[in-house]
PDB file of C-alpha atoms in Angstrom:
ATOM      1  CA  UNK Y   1      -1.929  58.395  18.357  1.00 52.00           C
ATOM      2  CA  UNK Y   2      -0.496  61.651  18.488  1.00 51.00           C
ATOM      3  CA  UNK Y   3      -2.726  64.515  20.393  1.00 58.00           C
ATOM      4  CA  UNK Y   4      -2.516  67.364  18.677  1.00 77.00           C
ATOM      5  CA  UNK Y   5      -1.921  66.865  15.569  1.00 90.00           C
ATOM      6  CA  UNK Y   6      -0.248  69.174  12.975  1.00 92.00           C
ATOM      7  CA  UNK Y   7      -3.314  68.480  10.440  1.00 97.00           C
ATOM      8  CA  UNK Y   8      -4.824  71.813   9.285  1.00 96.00           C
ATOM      9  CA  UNK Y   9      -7.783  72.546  11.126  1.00 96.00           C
ATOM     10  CA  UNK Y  10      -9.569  73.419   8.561  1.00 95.00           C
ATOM     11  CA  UNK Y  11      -8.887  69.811   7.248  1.00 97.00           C
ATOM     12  CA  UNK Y  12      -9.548  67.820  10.913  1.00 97.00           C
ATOM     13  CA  UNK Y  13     -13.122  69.755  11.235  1.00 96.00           C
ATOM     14  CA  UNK Y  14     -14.181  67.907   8.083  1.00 97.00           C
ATOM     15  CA  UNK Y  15     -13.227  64.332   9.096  1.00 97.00           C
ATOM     16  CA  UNK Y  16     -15.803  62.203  11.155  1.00 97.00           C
ATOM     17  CA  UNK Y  17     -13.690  59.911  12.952  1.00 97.00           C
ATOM     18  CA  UNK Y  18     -14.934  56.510  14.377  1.00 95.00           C
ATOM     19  CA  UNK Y  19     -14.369  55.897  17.913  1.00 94.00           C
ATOM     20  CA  UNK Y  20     -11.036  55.222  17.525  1.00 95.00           C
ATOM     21  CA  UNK Y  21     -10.061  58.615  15.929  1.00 97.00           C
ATOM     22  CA  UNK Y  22      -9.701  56.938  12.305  1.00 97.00           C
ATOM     23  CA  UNK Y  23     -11.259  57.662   8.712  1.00 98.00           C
ATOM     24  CA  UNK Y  24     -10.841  54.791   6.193  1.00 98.00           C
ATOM     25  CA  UNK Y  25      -8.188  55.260   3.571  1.00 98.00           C
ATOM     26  CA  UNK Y  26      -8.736  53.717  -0.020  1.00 98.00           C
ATOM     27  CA  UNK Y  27      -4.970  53.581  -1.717  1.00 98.00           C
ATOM     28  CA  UNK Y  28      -5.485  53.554  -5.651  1.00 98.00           C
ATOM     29  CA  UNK Y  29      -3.171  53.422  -8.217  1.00 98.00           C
ATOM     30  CA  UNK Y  30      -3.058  56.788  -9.884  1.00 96.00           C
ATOM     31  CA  UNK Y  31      -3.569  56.072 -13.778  1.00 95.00           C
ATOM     32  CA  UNK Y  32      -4.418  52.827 -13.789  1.00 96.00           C
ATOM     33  CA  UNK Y  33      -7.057  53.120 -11.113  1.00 97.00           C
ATOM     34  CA  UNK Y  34      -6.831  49.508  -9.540  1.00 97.00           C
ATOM     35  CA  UNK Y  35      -7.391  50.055  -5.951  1.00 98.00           C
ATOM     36  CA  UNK Y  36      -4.825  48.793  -4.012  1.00 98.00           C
ATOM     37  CA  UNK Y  37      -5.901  48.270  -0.604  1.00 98.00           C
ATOM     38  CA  UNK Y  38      -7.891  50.082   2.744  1.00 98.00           C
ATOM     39  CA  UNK Y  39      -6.109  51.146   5.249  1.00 97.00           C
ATOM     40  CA  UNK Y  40      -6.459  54.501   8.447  1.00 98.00           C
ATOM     41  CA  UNK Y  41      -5.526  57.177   9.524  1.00 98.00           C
ATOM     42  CA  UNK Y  42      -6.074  59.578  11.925  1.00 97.00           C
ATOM     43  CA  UNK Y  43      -5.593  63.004  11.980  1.00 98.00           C
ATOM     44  CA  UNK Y  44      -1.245  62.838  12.267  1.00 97.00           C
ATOM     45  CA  UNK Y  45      -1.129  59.788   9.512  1.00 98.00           C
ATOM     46  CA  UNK Y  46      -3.401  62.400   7.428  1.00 98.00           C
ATOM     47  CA  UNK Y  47      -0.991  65.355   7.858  1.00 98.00           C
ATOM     48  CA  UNK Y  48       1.918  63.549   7.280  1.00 98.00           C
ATOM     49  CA  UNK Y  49       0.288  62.197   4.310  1.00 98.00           C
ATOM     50  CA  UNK Y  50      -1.051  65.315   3.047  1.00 98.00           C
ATOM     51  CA  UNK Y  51       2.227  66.995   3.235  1.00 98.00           C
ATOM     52  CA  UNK Y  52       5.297  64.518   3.194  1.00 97.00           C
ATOM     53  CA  UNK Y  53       4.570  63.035  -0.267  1.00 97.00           C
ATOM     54  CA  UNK Y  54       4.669  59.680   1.336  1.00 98.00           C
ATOM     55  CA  UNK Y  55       1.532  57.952   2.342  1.00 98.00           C
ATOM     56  CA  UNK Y  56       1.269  57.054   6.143  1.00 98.00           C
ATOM     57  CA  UNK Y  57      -1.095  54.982   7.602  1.00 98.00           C
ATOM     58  CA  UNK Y  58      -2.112  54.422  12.041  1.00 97.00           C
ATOM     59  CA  UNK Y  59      -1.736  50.756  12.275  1.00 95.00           C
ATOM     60  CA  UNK Y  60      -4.935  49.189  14.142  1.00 91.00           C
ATOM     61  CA  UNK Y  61      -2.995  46.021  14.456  1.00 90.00           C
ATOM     62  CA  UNK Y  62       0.205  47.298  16.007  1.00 93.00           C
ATOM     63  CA  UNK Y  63      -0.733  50.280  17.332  1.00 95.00           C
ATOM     64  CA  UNK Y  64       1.563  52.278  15.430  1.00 97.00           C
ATOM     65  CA  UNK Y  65       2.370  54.872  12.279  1.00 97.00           C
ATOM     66  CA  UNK Y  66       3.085  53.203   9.427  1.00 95.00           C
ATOM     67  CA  UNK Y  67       4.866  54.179   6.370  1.00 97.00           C
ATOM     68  CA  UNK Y  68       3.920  52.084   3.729  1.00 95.00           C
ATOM     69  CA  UNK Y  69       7.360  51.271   2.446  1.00 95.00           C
ATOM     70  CA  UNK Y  70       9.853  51.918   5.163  1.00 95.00           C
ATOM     71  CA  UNK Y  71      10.202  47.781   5.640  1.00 92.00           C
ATOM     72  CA  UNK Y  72       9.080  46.489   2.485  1.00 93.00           C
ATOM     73  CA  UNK Y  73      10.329  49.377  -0.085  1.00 95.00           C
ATOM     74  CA  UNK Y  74       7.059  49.067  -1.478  1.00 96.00           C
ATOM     75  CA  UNK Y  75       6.322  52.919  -1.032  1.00 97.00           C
ATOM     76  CA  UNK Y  76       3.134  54.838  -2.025  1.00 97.00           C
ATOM     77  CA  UNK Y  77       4.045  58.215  -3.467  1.00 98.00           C
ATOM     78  CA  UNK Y  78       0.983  60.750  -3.121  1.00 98.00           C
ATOM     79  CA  UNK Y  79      -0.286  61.876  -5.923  1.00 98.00           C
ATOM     80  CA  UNK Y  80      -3.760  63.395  -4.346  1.00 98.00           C
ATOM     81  CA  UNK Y  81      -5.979  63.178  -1.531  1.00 98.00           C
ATOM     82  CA  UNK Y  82      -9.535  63.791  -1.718  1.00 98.00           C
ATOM     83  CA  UNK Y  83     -12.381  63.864   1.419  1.00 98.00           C
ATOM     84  CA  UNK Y  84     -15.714  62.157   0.648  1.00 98.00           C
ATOM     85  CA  UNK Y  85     -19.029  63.813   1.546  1.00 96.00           C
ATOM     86  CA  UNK Y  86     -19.477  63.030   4.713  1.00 94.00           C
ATOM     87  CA  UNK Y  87     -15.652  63.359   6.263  1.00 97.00           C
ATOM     88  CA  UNK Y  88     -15.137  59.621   7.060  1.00 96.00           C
ATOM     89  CA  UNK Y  89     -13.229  58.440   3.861  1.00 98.00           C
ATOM     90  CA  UNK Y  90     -10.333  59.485   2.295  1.00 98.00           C
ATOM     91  CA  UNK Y  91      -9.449  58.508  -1.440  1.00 98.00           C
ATOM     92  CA  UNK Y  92      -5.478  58.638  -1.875  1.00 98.00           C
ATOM     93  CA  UNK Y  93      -3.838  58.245  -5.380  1.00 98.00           C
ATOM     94  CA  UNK Y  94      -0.722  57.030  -4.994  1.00 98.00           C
ATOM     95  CA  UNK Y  95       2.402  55.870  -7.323  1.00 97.00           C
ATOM     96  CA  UNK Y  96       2.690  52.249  -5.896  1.00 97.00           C
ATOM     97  CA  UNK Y  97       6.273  50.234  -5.767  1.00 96.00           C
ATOM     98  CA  UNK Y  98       5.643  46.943  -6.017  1.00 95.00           C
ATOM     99  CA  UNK Y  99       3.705  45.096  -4.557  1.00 96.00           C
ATOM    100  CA  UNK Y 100       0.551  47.135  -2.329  1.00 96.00           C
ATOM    101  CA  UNK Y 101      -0.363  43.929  -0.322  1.00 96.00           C
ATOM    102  CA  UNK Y 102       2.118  42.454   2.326  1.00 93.00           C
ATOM    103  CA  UNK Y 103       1.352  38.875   0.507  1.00 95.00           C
ATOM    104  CA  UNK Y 104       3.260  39.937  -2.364  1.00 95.00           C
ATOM    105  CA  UNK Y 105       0.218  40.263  -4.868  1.00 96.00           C
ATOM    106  CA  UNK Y 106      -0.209  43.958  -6.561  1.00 96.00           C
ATOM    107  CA  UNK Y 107      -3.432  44.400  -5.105  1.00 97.00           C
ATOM    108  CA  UNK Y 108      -5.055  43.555  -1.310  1.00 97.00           C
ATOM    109  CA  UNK Y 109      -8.312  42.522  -3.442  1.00 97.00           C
ATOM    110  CA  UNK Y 110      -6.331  40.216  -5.279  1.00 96.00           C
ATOM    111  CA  UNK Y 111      -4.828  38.143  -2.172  1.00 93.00           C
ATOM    112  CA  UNK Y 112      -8.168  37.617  -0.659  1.00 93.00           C
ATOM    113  CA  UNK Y 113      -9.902  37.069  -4.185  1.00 94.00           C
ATOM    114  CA  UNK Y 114     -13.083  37.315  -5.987  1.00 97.00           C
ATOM    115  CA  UNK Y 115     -16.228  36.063  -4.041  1.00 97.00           C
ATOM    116  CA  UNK Y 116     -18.107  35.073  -6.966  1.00 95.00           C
ATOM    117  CA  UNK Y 117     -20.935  37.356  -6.822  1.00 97.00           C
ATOM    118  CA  UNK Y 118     -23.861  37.276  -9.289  1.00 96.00           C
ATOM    119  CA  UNK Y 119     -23.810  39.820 -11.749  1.00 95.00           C
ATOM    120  CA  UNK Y 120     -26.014  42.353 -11.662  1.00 93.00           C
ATOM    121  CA  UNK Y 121     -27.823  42.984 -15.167  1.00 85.00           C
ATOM    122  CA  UNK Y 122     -28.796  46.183 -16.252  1.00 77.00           C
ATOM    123  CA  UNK Y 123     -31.790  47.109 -17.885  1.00 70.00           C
ATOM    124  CA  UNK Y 124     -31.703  48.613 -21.112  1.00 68.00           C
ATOM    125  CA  UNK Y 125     -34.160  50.956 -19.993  1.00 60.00           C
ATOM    126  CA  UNK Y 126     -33.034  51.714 -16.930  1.00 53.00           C
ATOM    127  CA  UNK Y 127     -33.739  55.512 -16.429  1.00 52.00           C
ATOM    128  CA  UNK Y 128     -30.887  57.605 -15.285  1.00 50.00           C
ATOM    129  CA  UNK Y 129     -32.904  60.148 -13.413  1.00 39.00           C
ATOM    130  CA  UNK Y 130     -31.880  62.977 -11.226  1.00 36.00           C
ATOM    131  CA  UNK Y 131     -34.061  62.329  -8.116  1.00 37.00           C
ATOM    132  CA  UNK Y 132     -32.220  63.283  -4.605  1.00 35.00           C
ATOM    133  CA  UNK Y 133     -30.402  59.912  -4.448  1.00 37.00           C
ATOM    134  CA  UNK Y 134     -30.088  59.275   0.121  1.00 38.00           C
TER     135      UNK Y 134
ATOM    136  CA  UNK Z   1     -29.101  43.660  11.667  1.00 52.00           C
ATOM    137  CA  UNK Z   2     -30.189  40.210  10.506  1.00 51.00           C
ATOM    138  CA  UNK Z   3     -28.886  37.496  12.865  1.00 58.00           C
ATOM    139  CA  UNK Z   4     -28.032  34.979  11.973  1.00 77.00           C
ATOM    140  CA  UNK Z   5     -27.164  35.440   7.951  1.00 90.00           C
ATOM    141  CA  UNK Z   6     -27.732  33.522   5.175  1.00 92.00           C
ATOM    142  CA  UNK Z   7     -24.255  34.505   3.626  1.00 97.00           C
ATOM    143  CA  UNK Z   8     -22.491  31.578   2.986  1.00 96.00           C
ATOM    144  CA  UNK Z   9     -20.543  30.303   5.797  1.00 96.00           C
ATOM    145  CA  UNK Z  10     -17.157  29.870   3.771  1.00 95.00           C
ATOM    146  CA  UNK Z  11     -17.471  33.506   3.315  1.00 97.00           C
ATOM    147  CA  UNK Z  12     -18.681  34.484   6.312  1.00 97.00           C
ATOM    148  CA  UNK Z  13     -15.280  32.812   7.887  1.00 97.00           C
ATOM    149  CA  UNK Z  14     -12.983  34.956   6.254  1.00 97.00           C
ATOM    150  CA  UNK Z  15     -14.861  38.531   7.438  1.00 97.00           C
ATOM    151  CA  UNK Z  16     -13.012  40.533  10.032  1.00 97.00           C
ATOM    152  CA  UNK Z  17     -15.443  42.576  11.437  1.00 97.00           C
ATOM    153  CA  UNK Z  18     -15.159  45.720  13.129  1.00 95.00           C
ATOM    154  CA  UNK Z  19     -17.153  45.849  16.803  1.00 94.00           C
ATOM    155  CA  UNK Z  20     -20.724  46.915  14.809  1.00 95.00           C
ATOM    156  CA  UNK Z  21     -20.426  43.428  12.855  1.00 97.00           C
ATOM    157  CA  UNK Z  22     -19.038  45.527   9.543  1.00 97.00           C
ATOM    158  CA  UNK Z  23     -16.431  45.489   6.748  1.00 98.00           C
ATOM    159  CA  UNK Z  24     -15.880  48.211   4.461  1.00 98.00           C
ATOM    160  CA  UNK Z  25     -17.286  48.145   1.327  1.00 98.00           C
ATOM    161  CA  UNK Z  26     -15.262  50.394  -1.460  1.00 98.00           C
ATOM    162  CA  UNK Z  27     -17.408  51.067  -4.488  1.00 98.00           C
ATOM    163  CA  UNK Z  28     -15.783  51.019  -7.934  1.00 98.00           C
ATOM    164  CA  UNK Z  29     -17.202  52.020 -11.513  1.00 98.00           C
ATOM    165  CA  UNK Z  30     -16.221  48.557 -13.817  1.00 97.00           C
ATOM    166  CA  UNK Z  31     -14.396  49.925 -17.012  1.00 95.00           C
ATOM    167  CA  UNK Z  32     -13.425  53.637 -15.861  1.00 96.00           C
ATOM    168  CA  UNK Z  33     -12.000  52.335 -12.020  1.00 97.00           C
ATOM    169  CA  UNK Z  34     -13.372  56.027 -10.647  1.00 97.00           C
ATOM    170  CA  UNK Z  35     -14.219  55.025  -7.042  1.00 98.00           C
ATOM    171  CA  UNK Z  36     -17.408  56.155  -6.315  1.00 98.00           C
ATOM    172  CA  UNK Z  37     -17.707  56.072  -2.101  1.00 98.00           C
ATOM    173  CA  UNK Z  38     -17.425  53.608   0.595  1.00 98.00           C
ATOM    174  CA  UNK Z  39     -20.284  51.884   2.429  1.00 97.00           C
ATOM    175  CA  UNK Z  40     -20.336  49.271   5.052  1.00 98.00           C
ATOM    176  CA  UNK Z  41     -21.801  45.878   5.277  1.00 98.00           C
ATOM    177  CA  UNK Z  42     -22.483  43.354   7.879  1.00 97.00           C
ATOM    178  CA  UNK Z  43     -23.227  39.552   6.753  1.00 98.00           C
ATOM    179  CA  UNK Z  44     -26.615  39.903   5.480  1.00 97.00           C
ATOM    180  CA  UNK Z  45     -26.069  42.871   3.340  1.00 98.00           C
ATOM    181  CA  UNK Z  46     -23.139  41.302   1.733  1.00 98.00           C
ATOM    182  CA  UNK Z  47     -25.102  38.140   1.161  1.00 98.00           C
ATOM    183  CA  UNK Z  48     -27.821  40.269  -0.616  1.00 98.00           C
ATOM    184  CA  UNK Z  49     -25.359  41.828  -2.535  1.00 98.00           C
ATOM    185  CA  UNK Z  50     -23.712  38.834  -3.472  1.00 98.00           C
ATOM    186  CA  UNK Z  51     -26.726  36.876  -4.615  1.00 98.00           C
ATOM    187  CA  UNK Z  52     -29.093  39.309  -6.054  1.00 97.00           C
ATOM    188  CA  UNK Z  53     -27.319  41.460  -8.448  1.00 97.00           C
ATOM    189  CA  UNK Z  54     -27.744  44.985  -6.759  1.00 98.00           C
ATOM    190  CA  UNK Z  55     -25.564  46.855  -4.082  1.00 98.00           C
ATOM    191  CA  UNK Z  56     -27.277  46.567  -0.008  1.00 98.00           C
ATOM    192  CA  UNK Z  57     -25.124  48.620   2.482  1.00 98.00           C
ATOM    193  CA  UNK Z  58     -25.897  48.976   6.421  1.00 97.00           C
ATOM    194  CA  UNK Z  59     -26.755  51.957   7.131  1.00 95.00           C
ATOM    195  CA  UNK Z  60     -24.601  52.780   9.988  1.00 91.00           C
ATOM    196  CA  UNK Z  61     -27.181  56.242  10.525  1.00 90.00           C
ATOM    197  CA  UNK Z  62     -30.103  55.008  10.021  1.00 93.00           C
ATOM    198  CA  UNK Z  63     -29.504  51.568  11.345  1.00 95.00           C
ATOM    199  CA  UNK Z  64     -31.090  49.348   8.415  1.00 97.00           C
ATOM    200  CA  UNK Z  65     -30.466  48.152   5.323  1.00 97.00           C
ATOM    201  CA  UNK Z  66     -30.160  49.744   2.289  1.00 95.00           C
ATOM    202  CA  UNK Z  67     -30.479  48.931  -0.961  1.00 97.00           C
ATOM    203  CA  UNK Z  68     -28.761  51.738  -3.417  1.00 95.00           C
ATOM    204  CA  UNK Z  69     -31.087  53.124  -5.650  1.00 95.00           C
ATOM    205  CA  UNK Z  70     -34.570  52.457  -4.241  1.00 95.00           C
ATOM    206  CA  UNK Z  71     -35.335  56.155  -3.071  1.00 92.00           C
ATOM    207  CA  UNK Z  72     -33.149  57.627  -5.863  1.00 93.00           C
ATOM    208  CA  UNK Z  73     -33.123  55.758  -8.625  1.00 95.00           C
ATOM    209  CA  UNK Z  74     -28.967  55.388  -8.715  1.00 96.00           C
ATOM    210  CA  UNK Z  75     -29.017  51.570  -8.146  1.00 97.00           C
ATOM    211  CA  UNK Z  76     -25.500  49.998  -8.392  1.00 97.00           C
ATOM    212  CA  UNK Z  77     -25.723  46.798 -10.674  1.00 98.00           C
ATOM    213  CA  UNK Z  78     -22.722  44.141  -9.182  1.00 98.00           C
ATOM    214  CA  UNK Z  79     -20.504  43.372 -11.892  1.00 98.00           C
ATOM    215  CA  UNK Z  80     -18.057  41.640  -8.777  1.00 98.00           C
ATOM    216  CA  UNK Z  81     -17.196  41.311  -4.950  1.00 98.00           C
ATOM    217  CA  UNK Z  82     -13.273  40.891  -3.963  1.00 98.00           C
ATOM    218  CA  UNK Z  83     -12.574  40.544  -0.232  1.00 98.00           C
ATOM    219  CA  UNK Z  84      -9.133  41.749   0.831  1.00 98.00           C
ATOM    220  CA  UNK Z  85      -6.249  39.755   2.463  1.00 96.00           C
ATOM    221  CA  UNK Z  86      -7.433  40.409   6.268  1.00 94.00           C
ATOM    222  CA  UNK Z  87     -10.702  40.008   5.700  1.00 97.00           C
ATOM    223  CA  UNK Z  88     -12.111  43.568   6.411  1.00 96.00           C
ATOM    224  CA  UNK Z  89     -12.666  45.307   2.872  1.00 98.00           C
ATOM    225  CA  UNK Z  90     -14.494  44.422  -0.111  1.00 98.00           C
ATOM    226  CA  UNK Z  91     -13.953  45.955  -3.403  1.00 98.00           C
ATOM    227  CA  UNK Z  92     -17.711  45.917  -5.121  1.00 98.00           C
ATOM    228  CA  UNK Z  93     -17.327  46.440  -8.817  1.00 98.00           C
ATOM    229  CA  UNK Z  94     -20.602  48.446 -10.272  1.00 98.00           C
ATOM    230  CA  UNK Z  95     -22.550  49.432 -13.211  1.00 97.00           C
ATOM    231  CA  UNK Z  96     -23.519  53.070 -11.386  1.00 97.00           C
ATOM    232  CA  UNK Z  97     -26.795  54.431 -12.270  1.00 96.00           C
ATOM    233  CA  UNK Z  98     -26.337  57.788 -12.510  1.00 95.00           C
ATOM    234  CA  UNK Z  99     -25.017  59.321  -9.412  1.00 96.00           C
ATOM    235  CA  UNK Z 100     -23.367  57.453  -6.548  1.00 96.00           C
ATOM    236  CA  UNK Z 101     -23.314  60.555  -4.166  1.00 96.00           C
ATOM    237  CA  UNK Z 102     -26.663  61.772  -2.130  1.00 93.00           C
ATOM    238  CA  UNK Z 103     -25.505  65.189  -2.942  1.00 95.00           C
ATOM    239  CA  UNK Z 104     -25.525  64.534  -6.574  1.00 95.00           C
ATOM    240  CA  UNK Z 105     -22.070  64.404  -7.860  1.00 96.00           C
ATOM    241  CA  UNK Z 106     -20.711  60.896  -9.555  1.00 96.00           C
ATOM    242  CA  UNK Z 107     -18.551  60.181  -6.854  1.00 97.00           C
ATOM    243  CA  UNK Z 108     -18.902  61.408  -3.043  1.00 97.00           C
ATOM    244  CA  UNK Z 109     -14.902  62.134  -3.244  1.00 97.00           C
ATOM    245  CA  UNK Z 110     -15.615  64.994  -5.671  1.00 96.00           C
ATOM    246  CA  UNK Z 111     -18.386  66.185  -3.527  1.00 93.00           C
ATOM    247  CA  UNK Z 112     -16.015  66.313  -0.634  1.00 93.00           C
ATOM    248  CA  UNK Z 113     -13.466  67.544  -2.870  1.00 94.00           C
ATOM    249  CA  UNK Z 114      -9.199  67.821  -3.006  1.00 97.00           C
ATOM    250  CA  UNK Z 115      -7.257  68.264   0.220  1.00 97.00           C
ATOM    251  CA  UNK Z 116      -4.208  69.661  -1.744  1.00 95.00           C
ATOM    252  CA  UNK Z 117      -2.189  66.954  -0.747  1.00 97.00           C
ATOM    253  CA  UNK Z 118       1.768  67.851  -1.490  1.00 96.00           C
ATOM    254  CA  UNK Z 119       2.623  65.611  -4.577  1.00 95.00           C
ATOM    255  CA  UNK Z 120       5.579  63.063  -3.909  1.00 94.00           C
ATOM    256  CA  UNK Z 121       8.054  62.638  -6.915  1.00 85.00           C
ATOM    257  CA  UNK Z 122       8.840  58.996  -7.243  1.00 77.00           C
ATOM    258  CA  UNK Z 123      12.821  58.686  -7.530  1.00 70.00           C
ATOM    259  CA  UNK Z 124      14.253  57.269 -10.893  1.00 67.00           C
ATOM    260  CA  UNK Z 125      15.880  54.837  -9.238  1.00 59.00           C
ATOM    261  CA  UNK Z 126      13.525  53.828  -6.608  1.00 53.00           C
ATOM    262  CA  UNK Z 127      14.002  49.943  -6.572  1.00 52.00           C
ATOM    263  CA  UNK Z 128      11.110  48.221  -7.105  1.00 50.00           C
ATOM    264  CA  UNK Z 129      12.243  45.474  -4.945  1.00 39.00           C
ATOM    265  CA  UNK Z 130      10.253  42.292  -3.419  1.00 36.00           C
ATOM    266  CA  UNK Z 131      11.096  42.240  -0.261  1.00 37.00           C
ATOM    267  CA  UNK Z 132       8.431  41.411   2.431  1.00 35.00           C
ATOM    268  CA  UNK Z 133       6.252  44.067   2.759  1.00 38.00           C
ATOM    269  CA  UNK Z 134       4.375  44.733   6.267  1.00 38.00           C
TER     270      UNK Z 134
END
């Protein structure tokens, strides 16, 4: 990882990093909304990311940047990149070529596949109340 | 955390865990695809969510479980559970009561809010090619 990074400070005092420096990265599909896949990033993969147009991951696995696209062609163009509450996930809306997952499928969620949960029902009455949720 | 689980052992097979026993677990509004925030699960609060309907996260700060909606009221009903292709995501797909954020927005990316991200134009002629992706 590269120390400094570029990132805006105003942007890296938000983000609570794990111990490895990372926040989690959801990639969805900008329109549609299908979420295409999780990925990280620490504070250079953000600021490239945030200002390059191209979405830039650290790779946990190799130990490296990677931007999504530069083997496969299946580039994410950045459409917008929002910070959640608490400053340890990132929600990036992308233009997707291709294929998101390395296994060819659109979608990560797609290669690994549905785990055949039971559905939840809801109850007609269920109140929507305001309380301070935690 | 509960040790061992009672998640089913064909599932439990496929997790990739991170060094705290978790995967990732992105939160997603069935019908309108807004994401709504990420939470983390180990075995035993995927099995809960996978068997009884509602949402249970690990609490990485508090250090228990957690099922979504018993202080607030904002209980996320499982419509389905998709693991990704490594193993170390799930997309949960919700019926959100009311809101998913503790500070009382919908989603806990609009409570953290835009990072301005420079918008990437997608060539015209950008090949949407299938090579292997990485």
């Amino acid at each position: 990882m590269q120390n400094p990074s570029a990132l805006d400070p105003a942007v890296a005092d938000r983000l609570k990093r794990d111990e490895h420096g990372l926040v989690a990265a959801i990639v969805q599909q900008h329109g549609s909304g299908e979420v295409l896949m999780l990925g990280w990033m620490d504070d250079e993969a953000l600021h490239r990311t945030l200002t390059t147009g191209r979405v830039t991951f650290w790779s946990r696995s190799r130990g490296e940047y990677w931007r999504k696209g530069d083997t496969s062609g299946h580039r994410q163009h950045v459409r917008s990149v929002a910070l959640d509450c608490d400053g340890d996930a990132l929600l990036v809306q992308v233009d997707q070529v291709g294929a998101a997952c390395h296994t060819g499928t659109r979608t990560c969620f797609e290669a690994g596949g549905d785990l055949g949960a039971v559905v939840g029902a809801v109850p007609a009455n269920d109140p929507d109340h305001a309380e301070e949720d935690r």
